[in-house]
Coordinates of C-alpha atoms in Angstrom, one line a residue:
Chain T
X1 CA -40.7 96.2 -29.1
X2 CA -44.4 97.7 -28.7
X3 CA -46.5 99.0 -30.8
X4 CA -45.1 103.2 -31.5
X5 CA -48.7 104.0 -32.9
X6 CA -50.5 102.0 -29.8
X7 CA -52.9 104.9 -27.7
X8 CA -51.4 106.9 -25.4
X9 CA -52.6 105.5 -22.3
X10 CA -50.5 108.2 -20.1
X11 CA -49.1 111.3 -20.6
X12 CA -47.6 113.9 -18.2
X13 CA -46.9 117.6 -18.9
X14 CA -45.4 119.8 -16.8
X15 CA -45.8 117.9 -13.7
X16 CA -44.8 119.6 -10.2
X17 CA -44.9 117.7 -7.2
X18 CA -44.5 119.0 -3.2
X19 CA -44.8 117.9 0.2
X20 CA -45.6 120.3 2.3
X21 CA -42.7 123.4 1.6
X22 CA -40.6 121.3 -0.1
X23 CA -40.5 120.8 -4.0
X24 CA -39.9 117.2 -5.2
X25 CA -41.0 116.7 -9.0
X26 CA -39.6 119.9 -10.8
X27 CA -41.9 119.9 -14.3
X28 CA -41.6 116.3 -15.7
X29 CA -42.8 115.6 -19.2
X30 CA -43.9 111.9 -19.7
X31 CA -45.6 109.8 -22.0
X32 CA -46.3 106.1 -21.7
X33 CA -48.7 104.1 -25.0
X34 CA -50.7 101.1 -24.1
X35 CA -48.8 97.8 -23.7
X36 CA -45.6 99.2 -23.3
X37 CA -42.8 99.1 -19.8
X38 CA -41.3 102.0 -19.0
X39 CA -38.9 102.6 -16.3
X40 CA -37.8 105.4 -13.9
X41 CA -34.2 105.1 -13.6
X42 CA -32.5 106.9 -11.3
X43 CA -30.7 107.1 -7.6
X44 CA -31.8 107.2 -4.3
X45 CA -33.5 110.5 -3.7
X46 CA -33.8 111.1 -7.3
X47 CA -37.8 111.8 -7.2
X48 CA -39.1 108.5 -9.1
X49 CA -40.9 107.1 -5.7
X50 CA -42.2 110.7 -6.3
X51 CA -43.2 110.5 -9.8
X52 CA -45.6 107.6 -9.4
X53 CA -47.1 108.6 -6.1
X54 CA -48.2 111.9 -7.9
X55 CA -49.7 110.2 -10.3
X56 CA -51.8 108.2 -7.4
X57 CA -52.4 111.8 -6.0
X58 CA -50.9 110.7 -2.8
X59 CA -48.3 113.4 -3.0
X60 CA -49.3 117.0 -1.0
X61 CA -49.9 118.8 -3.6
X62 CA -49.8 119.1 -7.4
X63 CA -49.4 121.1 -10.6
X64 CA -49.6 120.5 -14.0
X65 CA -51.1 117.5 -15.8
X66 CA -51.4 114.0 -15.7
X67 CA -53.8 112.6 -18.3
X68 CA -54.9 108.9 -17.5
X69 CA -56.5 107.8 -21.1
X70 CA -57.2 111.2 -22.1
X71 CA -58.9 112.1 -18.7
X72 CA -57.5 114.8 -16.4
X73 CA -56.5 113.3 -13.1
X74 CA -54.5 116.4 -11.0
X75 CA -57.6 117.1 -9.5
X76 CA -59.2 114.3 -8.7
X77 CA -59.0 111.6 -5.1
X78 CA -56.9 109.1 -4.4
X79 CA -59.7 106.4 -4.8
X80 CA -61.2 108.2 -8.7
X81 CA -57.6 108.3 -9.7
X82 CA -57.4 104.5 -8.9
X83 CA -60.7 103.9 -10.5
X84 CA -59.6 104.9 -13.8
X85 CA -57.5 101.3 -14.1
X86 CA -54.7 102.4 -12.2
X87 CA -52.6 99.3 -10.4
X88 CA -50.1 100.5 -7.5
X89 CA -47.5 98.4 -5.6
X90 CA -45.9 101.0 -2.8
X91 CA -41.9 100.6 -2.5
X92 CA -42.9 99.4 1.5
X93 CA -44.7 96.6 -0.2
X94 CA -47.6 97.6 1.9
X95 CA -49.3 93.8 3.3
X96 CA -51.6 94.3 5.8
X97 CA -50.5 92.7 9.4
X98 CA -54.2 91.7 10.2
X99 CA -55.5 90.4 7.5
X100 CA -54.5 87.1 5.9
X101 CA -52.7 86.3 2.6
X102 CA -56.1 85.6 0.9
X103 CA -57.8 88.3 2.4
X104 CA -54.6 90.8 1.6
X105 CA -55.3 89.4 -2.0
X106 CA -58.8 89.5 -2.3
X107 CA -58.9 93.4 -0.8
X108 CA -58.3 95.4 -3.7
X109 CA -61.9 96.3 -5.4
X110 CA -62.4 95.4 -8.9
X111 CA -61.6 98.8 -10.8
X112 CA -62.1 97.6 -14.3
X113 CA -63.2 94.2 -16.5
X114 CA -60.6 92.0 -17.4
X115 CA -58.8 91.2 -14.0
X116 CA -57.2 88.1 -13.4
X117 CA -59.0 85.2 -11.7
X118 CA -58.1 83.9 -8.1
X119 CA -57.2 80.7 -9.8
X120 CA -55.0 82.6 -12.6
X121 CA -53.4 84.4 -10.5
X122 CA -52.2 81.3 -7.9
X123 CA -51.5 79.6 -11.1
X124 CA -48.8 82.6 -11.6
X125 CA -47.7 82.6 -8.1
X126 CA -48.4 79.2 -6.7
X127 CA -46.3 80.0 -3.4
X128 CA -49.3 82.4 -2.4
X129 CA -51.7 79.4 -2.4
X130 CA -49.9 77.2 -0.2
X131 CA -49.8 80.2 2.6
X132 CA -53.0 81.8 1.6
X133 CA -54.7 81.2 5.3
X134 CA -50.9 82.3 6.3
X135 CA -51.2 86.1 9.0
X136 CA -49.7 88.4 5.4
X137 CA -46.6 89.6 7.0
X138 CA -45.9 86.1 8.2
X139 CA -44.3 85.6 4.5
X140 CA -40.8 86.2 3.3
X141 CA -39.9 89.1 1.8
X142 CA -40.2 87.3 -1.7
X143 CA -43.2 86.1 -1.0
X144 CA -44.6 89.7 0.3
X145 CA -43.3 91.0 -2.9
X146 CA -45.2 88.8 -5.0
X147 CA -48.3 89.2 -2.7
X148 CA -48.2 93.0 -3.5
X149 CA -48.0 92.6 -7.2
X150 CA -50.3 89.8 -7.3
X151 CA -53.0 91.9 -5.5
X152 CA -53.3 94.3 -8.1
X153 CA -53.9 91.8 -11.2
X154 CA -57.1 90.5 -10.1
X155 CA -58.4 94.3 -9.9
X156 CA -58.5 94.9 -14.1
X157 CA -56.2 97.8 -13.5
X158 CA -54.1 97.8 -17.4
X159 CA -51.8 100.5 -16.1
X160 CA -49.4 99.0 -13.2
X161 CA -47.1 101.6 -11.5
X162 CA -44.4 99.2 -9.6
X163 CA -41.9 100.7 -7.3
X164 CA -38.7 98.9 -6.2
X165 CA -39.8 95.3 -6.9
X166 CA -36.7 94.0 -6.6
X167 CA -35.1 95.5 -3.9
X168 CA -33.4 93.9 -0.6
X169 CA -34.8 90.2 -2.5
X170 CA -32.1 87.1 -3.0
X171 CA -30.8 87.1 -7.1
X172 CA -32.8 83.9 -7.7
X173 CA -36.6 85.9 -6.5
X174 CA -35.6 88.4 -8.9
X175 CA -35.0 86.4 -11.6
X176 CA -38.2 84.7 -11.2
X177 CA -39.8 88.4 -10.9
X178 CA -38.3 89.3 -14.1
X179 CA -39.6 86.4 -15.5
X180 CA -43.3 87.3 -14.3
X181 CA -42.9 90.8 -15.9
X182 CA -42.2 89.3 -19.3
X183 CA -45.5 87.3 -18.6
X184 CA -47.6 90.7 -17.5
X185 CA -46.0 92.6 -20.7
X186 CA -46.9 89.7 -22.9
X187 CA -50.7 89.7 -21.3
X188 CA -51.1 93.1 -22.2
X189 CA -50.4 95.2 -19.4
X190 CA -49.0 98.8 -19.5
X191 CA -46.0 99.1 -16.9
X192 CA -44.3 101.7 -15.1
X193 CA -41.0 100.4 -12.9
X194 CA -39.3 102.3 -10.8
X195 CA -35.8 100.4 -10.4
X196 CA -32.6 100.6 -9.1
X197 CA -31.0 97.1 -10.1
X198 CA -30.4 98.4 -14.1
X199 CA -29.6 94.9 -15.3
X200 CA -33.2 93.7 -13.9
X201 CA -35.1 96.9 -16.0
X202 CA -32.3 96.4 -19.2
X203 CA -33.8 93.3 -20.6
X204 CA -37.1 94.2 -20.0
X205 CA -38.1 97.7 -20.9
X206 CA -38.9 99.3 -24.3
X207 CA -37.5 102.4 -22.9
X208 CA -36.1 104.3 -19.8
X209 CA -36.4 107.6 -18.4
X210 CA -33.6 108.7 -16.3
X211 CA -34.7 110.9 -13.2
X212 CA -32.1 113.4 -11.5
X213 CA -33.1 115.9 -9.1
X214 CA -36.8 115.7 -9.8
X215 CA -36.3 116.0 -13.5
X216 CA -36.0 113.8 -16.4
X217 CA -32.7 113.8 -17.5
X218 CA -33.0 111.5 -20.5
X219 CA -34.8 109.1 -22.5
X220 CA -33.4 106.0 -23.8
X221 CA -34.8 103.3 -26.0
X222 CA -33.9 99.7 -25.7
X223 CA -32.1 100.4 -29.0
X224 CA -30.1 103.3 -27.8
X225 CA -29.0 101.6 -24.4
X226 CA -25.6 100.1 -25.4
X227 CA -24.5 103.7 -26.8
X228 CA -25.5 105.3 -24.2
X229 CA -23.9 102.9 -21.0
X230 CA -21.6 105.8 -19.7
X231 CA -23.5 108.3 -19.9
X232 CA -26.1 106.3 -17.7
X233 CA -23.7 104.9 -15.6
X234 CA -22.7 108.6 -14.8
X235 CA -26.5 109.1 -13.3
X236 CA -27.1 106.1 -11.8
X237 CA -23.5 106.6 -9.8
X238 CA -22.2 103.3 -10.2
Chain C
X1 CA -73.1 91.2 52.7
X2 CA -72.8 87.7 53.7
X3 CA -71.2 86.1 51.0
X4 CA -73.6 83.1 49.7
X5 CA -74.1 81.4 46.4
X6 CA -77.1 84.0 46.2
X7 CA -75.4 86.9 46.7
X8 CA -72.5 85.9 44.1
X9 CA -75.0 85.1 41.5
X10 CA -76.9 87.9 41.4
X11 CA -73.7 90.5 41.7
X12 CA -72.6 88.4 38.8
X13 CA -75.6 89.3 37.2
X14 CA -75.9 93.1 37.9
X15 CA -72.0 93.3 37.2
X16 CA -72.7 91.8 33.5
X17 CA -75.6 94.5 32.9
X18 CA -73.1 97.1 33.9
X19 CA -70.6 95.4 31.7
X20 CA -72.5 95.2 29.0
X21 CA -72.6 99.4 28.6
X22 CA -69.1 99.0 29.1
X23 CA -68.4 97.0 26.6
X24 CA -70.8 98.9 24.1
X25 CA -69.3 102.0 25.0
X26 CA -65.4 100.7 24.7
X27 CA -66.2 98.9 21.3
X28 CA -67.1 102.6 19.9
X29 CA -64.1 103.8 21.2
X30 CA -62.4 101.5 19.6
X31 CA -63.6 101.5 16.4
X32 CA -63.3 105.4 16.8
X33 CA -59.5 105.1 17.4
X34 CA -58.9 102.2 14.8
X35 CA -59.5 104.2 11.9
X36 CA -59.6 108.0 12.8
X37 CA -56.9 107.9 15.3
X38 CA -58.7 110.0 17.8
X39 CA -59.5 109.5 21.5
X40 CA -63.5 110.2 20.9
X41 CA -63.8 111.9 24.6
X42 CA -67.5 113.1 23.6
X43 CA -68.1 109.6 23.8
X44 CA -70.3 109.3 27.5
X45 CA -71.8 113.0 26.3
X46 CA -73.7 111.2 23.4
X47 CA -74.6 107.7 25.3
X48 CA -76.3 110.8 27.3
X49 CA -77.6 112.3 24.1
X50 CA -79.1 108.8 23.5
X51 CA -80.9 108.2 26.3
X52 CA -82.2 111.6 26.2
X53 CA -83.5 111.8 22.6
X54 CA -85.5 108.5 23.4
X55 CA -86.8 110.2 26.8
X56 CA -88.0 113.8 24.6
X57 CA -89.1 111.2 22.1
X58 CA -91.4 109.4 24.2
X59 CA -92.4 112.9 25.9
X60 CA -92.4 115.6 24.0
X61 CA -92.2 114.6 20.3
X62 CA -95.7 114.0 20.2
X63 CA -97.2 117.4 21.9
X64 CA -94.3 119.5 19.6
X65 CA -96.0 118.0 16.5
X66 CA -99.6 119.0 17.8
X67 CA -100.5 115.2 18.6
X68 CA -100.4 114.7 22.6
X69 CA -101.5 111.2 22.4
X70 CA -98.4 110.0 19.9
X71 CA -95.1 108.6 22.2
X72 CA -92.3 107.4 19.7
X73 CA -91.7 104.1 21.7
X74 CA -88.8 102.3 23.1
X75 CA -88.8 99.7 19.9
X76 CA -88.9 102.6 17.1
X77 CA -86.4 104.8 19.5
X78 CA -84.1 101.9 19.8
X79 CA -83.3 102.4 16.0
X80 CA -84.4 105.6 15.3
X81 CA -82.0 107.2 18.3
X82 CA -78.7 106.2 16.8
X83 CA -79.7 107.4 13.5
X84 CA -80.4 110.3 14.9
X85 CA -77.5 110.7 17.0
X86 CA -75.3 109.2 14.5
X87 CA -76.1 111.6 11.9
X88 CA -75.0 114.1 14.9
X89 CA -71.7 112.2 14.6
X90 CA -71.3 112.8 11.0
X91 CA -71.9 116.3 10.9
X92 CA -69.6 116.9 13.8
X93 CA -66.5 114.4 11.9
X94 CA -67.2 116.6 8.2
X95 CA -67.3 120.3 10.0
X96 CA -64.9 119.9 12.8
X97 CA -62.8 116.4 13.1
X98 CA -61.6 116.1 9.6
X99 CA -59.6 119.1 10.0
X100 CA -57.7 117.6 13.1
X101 CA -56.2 114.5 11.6
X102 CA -52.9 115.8 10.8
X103 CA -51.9 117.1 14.1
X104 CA -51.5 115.7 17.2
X105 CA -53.7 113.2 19.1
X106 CA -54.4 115.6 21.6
X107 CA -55.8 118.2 19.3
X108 CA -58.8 115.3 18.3
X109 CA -59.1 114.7 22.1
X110 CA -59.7 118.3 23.6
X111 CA -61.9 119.0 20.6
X112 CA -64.1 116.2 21.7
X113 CA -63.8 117.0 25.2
X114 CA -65.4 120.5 24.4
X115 CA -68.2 119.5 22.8
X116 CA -69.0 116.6 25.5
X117 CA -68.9 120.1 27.8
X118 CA -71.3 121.6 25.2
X119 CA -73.9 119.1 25.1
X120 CA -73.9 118.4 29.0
X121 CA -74.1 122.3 29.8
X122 CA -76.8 122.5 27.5
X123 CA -78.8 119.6 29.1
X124 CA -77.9 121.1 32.7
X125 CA -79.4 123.6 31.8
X126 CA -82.9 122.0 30.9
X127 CA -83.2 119.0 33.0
X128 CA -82.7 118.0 36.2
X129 CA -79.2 116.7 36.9
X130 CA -80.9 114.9 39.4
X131 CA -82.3 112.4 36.6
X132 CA -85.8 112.5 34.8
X133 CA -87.7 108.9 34.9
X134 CA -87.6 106.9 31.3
X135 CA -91.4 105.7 31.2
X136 CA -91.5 104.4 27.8
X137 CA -90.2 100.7 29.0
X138 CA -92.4 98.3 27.2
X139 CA -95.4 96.5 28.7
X140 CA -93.8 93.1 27.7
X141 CA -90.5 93.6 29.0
X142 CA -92.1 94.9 32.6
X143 CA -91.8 92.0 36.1
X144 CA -89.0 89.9 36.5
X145 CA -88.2 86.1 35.8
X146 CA -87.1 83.7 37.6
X147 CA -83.9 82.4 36.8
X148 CA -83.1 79.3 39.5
X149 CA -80.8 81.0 41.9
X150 CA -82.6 84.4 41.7
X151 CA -85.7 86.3 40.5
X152 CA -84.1 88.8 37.8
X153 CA -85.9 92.1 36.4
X154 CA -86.8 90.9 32.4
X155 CA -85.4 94.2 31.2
X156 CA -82.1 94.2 32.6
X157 CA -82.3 90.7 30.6
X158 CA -82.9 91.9 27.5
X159 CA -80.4 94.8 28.1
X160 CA -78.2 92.4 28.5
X161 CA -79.3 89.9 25.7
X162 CA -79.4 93.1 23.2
X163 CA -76.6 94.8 24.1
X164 CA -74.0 91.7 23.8
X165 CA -75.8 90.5 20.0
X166 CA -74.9 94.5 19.1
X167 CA -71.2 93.7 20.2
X168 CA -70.5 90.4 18.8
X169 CA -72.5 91.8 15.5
X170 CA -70.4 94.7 15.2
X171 CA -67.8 92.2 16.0
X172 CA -68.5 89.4 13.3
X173 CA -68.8 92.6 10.8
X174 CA -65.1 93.9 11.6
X175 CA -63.3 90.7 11.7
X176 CA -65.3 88.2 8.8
X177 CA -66.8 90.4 6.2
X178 CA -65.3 92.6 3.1
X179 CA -66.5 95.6 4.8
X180 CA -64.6 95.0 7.9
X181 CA -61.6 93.9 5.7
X182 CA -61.7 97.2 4.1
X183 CA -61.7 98.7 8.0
X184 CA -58.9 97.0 8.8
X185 CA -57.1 97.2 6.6
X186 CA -57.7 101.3 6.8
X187 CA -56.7 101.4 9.9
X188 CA -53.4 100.0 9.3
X189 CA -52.8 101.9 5.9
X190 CA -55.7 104.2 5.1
X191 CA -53.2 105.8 2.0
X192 CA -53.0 102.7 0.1
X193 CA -56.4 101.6 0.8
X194 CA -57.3 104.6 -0.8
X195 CA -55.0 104.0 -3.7
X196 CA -57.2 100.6 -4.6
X197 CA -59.8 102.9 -5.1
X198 CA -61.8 102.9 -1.7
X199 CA -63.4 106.0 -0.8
X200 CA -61.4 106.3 2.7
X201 CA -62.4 109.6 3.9
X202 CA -66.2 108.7 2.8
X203 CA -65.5 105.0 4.9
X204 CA -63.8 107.0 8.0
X205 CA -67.2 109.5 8.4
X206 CA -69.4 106.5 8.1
X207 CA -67.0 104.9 10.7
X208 CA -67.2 107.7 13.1
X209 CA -71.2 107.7 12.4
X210 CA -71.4 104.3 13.6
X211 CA -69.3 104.4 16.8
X212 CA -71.7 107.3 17.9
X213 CA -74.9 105.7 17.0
X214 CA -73.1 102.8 19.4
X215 CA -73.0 105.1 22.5
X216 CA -76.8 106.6 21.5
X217 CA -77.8 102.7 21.1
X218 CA -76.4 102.3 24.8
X219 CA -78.1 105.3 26.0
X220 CA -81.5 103.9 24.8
X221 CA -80.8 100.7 26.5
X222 CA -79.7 102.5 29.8
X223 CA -82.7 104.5 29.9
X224 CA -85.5 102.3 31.4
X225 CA -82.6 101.0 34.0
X226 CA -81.0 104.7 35.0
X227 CA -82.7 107.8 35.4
X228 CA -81.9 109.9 32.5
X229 CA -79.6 112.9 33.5
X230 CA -77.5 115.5 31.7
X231 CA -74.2 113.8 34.3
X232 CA -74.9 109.8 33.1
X233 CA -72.3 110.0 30.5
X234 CA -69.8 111.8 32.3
X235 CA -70.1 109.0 35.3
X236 CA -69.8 105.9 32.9
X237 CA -67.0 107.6 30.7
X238 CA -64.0 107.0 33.2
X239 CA -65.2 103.5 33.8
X240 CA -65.1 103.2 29.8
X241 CA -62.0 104.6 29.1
X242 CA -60.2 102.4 32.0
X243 CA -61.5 99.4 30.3
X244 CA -60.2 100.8 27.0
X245 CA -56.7 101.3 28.7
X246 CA -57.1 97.6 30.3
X247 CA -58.3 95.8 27.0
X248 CA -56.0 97.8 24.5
X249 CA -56.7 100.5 22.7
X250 CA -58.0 100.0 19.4
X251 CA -59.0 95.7 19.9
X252 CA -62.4 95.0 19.3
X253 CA -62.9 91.7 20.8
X254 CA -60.4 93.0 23.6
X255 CA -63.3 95.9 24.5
X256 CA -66.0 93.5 24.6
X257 CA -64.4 91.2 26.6
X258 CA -62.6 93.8 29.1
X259 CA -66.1 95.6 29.0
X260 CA -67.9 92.6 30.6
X261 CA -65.7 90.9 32.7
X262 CA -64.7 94.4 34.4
X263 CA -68.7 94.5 34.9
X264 CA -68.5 91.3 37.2
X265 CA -65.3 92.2 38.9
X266 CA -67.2 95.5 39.7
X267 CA -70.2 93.6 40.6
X268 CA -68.2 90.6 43.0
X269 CA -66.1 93.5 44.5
X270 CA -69.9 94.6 45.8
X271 CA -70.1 90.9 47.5
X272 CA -66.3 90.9 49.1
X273 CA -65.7 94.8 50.1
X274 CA -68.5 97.2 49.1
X275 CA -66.2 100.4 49.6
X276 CA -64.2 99.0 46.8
X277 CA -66.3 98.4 44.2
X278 CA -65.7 101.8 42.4
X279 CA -61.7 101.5 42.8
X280 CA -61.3 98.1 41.7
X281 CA -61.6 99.0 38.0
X282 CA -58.5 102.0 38.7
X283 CA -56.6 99.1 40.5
X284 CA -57.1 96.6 37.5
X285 CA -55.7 99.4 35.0
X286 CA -52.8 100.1 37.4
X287 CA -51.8 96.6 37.5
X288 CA -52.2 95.8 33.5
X289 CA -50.2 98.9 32.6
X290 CA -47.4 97.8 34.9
X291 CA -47.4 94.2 33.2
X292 CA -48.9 94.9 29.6
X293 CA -48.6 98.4 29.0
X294 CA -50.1 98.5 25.7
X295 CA -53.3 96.4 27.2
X296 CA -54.3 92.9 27.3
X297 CA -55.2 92.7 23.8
X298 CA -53.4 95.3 22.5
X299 CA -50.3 94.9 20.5
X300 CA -47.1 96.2 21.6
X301 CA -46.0 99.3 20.0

C-alpha cells in the first residue's frame, strides 16, 4: 500500500476534453501521490485513452486543470508538458519503422535525473538486447510492448501514463509484464494504467478509477475491491 | 554525334553536373515532404532566389551600402545565400505553411505554387528573362583540367565535387546522427515525438529552413555555369519533381541517387538521339510508375 501522506504528484479538476465538435472527457476529478499505481478502468470507448492523452496535451482542446507537481499544465505544448517528468506509452505502442530497436530506445530525450541506464534497462528486458540492431517493428508484439515501456525509463520521467499494455499479448507476456510493473512500483515510479484485462490491474494497483461515458464513475481501493466485484463487473460489461 | 569513347565520357560528365542540381534540388524536396507533408512547389522559385541573391550580392550590395568597390564574393555568398534564403523559408513556414497542415496536401501545394508565381513575376519584372551573366566565379576556380579522356571546365568540377559532399552530408546527418533520428522518427509520428518532449513544430520550421537554404545553395552553385534568370527555376523544377516521382517521394538516398543517374541518362541520351534528351527523364517516370508506383526507393503505401 503507498504512502496516503506521500506528495501529490498529480491532480486533475474539472477536466474537459474535445476533439474537434465532439466532447470526450466530461469534468474528471483526479488525484494521483507520488509512488502510487493508479488505474483507468473502464470499456471500450469509455474515455480513458482520452484521459491520459489530455494530460499529454495531445487532445484538441482542453478545459480545466491538470496540475503536474503543483505546476499548471492545460496550457502548455506537448514537448513542456513532457518535460515536467512525464513518461507516455501510446495504446498503438508507437515503434518507429525506420529506426532500429536501439535507436527506438535511445530516442526519447532525457527529461529529468534519475533515468535508467542502457545497461539497467537491458538487464530488465534482456530480449531487447539480443535484437537491439533488429529494424523496431521487426519484433513481436511482446517484444514491441516492452520496447515502448522500456523507452521511457531511461528518460527520468517518475510519472508513467501506460495505455493498454497488455492487450492482443499471449497470457505468459503478461504475466511477465505484470511482473515488471511490481519492479517499476517497487523502484519508485508513479503509474497511471489504463487497462482492460481487470485481473492484470487487481493485483497490482493501490486503487482504481472506473471511467463511463467520459466521467469517473467510482473509486475503489485495493481494500474495497472484493465488496465492490458486482458493481464493477456491471461497468466493465463482463 | 558520332558515338566515341570521347563523346560518352564527357556527356557522362555534363549529365553528372546536371545531376548533381537534381539531386540537390530532390533531397530538399524530400526532406520537405518527410516531415511537413507538403509538396514544396516554390521549390525551383528559390534555387532562382539563390542564384540571384549571390548575383545582387556581387553587383549591387556594395554600391547600395555607399562602397562601389565591395563585391560579397562567391565563397562568402556560398554560405551567406542560404542563410539568407533560408531564413526566407522560415518566415514563409511560421506566417503561412503552419496553418495548412491539417488540410489537404493540395492546399500546401497551391500555396507554394503562388508564391514560386510571386517571386518569378517579381524578378520578370526587374531582370532580363533572357539571363544576366554571374561574374563573381573565382579566379582559382577559372580554365579547365585535364582529366585523361577530356579537358573539363575546373568549375563544373567543383560544382560537382561540392554539390555531392552537400548531399551525402545532409545524408550522413538524416540517417546516423541523433538529430536525424529525431527527423525520422517525426516524420513517421511527429505526435509522440512531441510527447518525449521534442520541440516538433520548432524541429519542422528548422526543417523547412534547411530544405530551402538547399535549393538557394544550388542556385549559388548554378550561377557561374547558367545565366541567372527570373525562368531557371521554373525550367529545372519539372526535371526535379520527375526524379522525385522516379526515386520516391520522401527517400533521401533515393533523391540523390535518382538525381544523378537521371543526370547521365539525360546526358548519354545527348550521345544516342539528341531530340530525346529532354523526354527521356518523362519516359523514365512513365515506366517506374507502371512498375513501382510508389518509386524506386519508395515504400509501398
Amino acid at each position: 500500500m503507498s504512502d496516503p501522506t506521500a506528495r501529490e504528484l498529480l491532480r486533475i479538476t474539472d477536466l474537459h476534453a474535445f476533439y474537434g465538435e465532439s466532447h470526450v472527457v466530461h469534468g474528471i476529478d483526479l488525484m494521483v501521490r507520488e509512488g502510487e499505481l493508479v488505474t483507468l478502468l473502464g470499456r471500450n470507448g469509455a474515455g480513458r485513452t482520452s484521459i491520459l492523452k489530455s494530460i499529454m496535451g495531445l487532445v484538441g482542446r482542453r478545459t480545466g486543470s491538470i496540475l503536474v507537481d503543483g505546476r499548471e499544465t492545460v496550457g502548455l505544448p506537448t514537448h513542456r508538458i513532457a518535460r515536467l517528468g512525464l513518461g507516455y506509452c501510446p495504446e498503438e505502442r508507437g515503434i518507429f519503422s525506420s529506426l532500429s530497436v536501439e535507436e527506438n530506445l535511445l530516442l526519447p530525450p532525457v527529461v529529468r535525473e534519475g533515468g535508467m541506464s542502457l545497461a539497467e534497462i537491458y538487464g530488465m528486458f534482456p530480449n531487447l538486447l539480443e535484437r537491439r540492431q533488429s529494424m523496431g517493428t521487426c519484433l513481436s508484439g511482446g517484444e514491441q510492448q516492452m520496447l515502448a515501456m522500456a523507452r521511457i525509463l531511461r528518460t527520468g520521467a517518475n510519472l508513467l501514463l501506460l495505455d493498454e499494455i497488455t492487450e492482443g499479448l499471449a497470457p505468459v507476456i503478461v504475466q511477465t509484464l505484470g511482473h515488471l510493473i511490481g519492479q517499476l512500483k517497487g523502484r519508485g515510479f508513479t503509474i497511471i494504467l489504463v487497462e482492460q484485462n481487470f485481473h492484470f490491474a487487481a493485483t497490482l494497483a493501490d486503487r482504481h478509477y472506473v471511467i463511463d461515458h467520459g466521467r469517473i464513475a467510482e473509486m475503489i481501493t485495493r481494500d474495497e475491491l472484493a465488496g465492490s466485484m458486482e458493481r464493477l463487473n456491471g461497468y466493465l460489461g463482463v | 554525334m558520332e558515338i566515341t569513347f570521347q563523346t560518352v565520357m564527357s556527356q557522362i560528365m555534363l549529365g553528372l553536373n546536371n545531376g548533381v542540381f537534381y539531386a540537390t534540388l530532390s533531397l530538399g524536396l524530400a526532406v520537405i515532404f518527410g516531415l511537413l507533408n507538403i509538396v514544396n512547389f516554390a521549390h525551383g522559385a528559390l534555387y532562382m532566389l539563390g542564384a540571384f541573391v549571390a548575383l545582387m550580392g556581387y553587383n549591387d550590395l556594395g554600391p547600395l551600402l555607399g562602397m562601389p568597390e565591395f563585391h560579397l564574393n562567391y565563397w562568402a555568398a556560398l554560405i551567406v545565400v542560404p542563410l539568407v534564403v533560408g531564413l526566407l523559408g522560415i518566415v514563409i513556414e511560421k506566417t503561412m505553411l503552419n496553418r495548412l497542415y491539417r488540410f489537404d496536401h493540395l492546399y500546401g501545394l497551391l500555396l507554394t505554387f503562388g508564391i514560386a508565381l510571386i517571386i518569378q513575376g517579381i524578378f520578370t519584372n526587374y531582370f532580363n528573362v533572357s539571363g544576366t551573366p554571374y561574374d563573381g566565379k573565382p579566379a582559382i576556380l577559372e580554365g579547365a583540367v585535364n582529366l585523361g579522356f577530356m579537358v573539363f571546365p575546373s568549375y563544373r568540377l567543383w560544382a560537382i565535387a561540392i554539390s555531392l559532399a552537400v548531399c551525402f552530408g545532409t545524408w550522413f546527418m538524416i540517417e546516423r546522427t541523433k538529430l536525424g533520428a529525431y527527423l525520422r522518427a517525426g516524420t513517421e509520428k511527429p505526435e509522440l515525438v512531441q510527447a518525449f518532449g521534442i520541440n516538433v513544430p520548432l524541429m519542422i520550421t528548422l526543417t523547412y529552413g534547411y530544405g530551402v537554404a538547399l535549393a538557394a545553395f544550388a542556385g549559388v552553385v548554378a550561377a557561374p555555369i547558367y545565366s541567372v534568370s527570373p525562368v531557371m527555376g521554373s525550367e529545372m523544377i519539372i526535371t526535379v519533381f520527375a526524379v522525385v516521382v522516379i526515386g520516391g517521394m520522401g527517400s533521401i538516398m533515393g533523391s540523390i541517387v535518382t538525381g544523378l543517374a537521371l543526370g547521365v541518362i539525360e546526358g548519354l541520351a545527348k550521345v544516342v538521339y539528341p531530340p530525346a534528351s529532354s523526354t527521356v527523364v518523362f519516359l523514365m517516370m512513365v515506366v517506374v510508375l507502371l512498375v513501382k508506383p510508389a518509386g524506386l526507393f519508395g515504400k509501398e503505401a
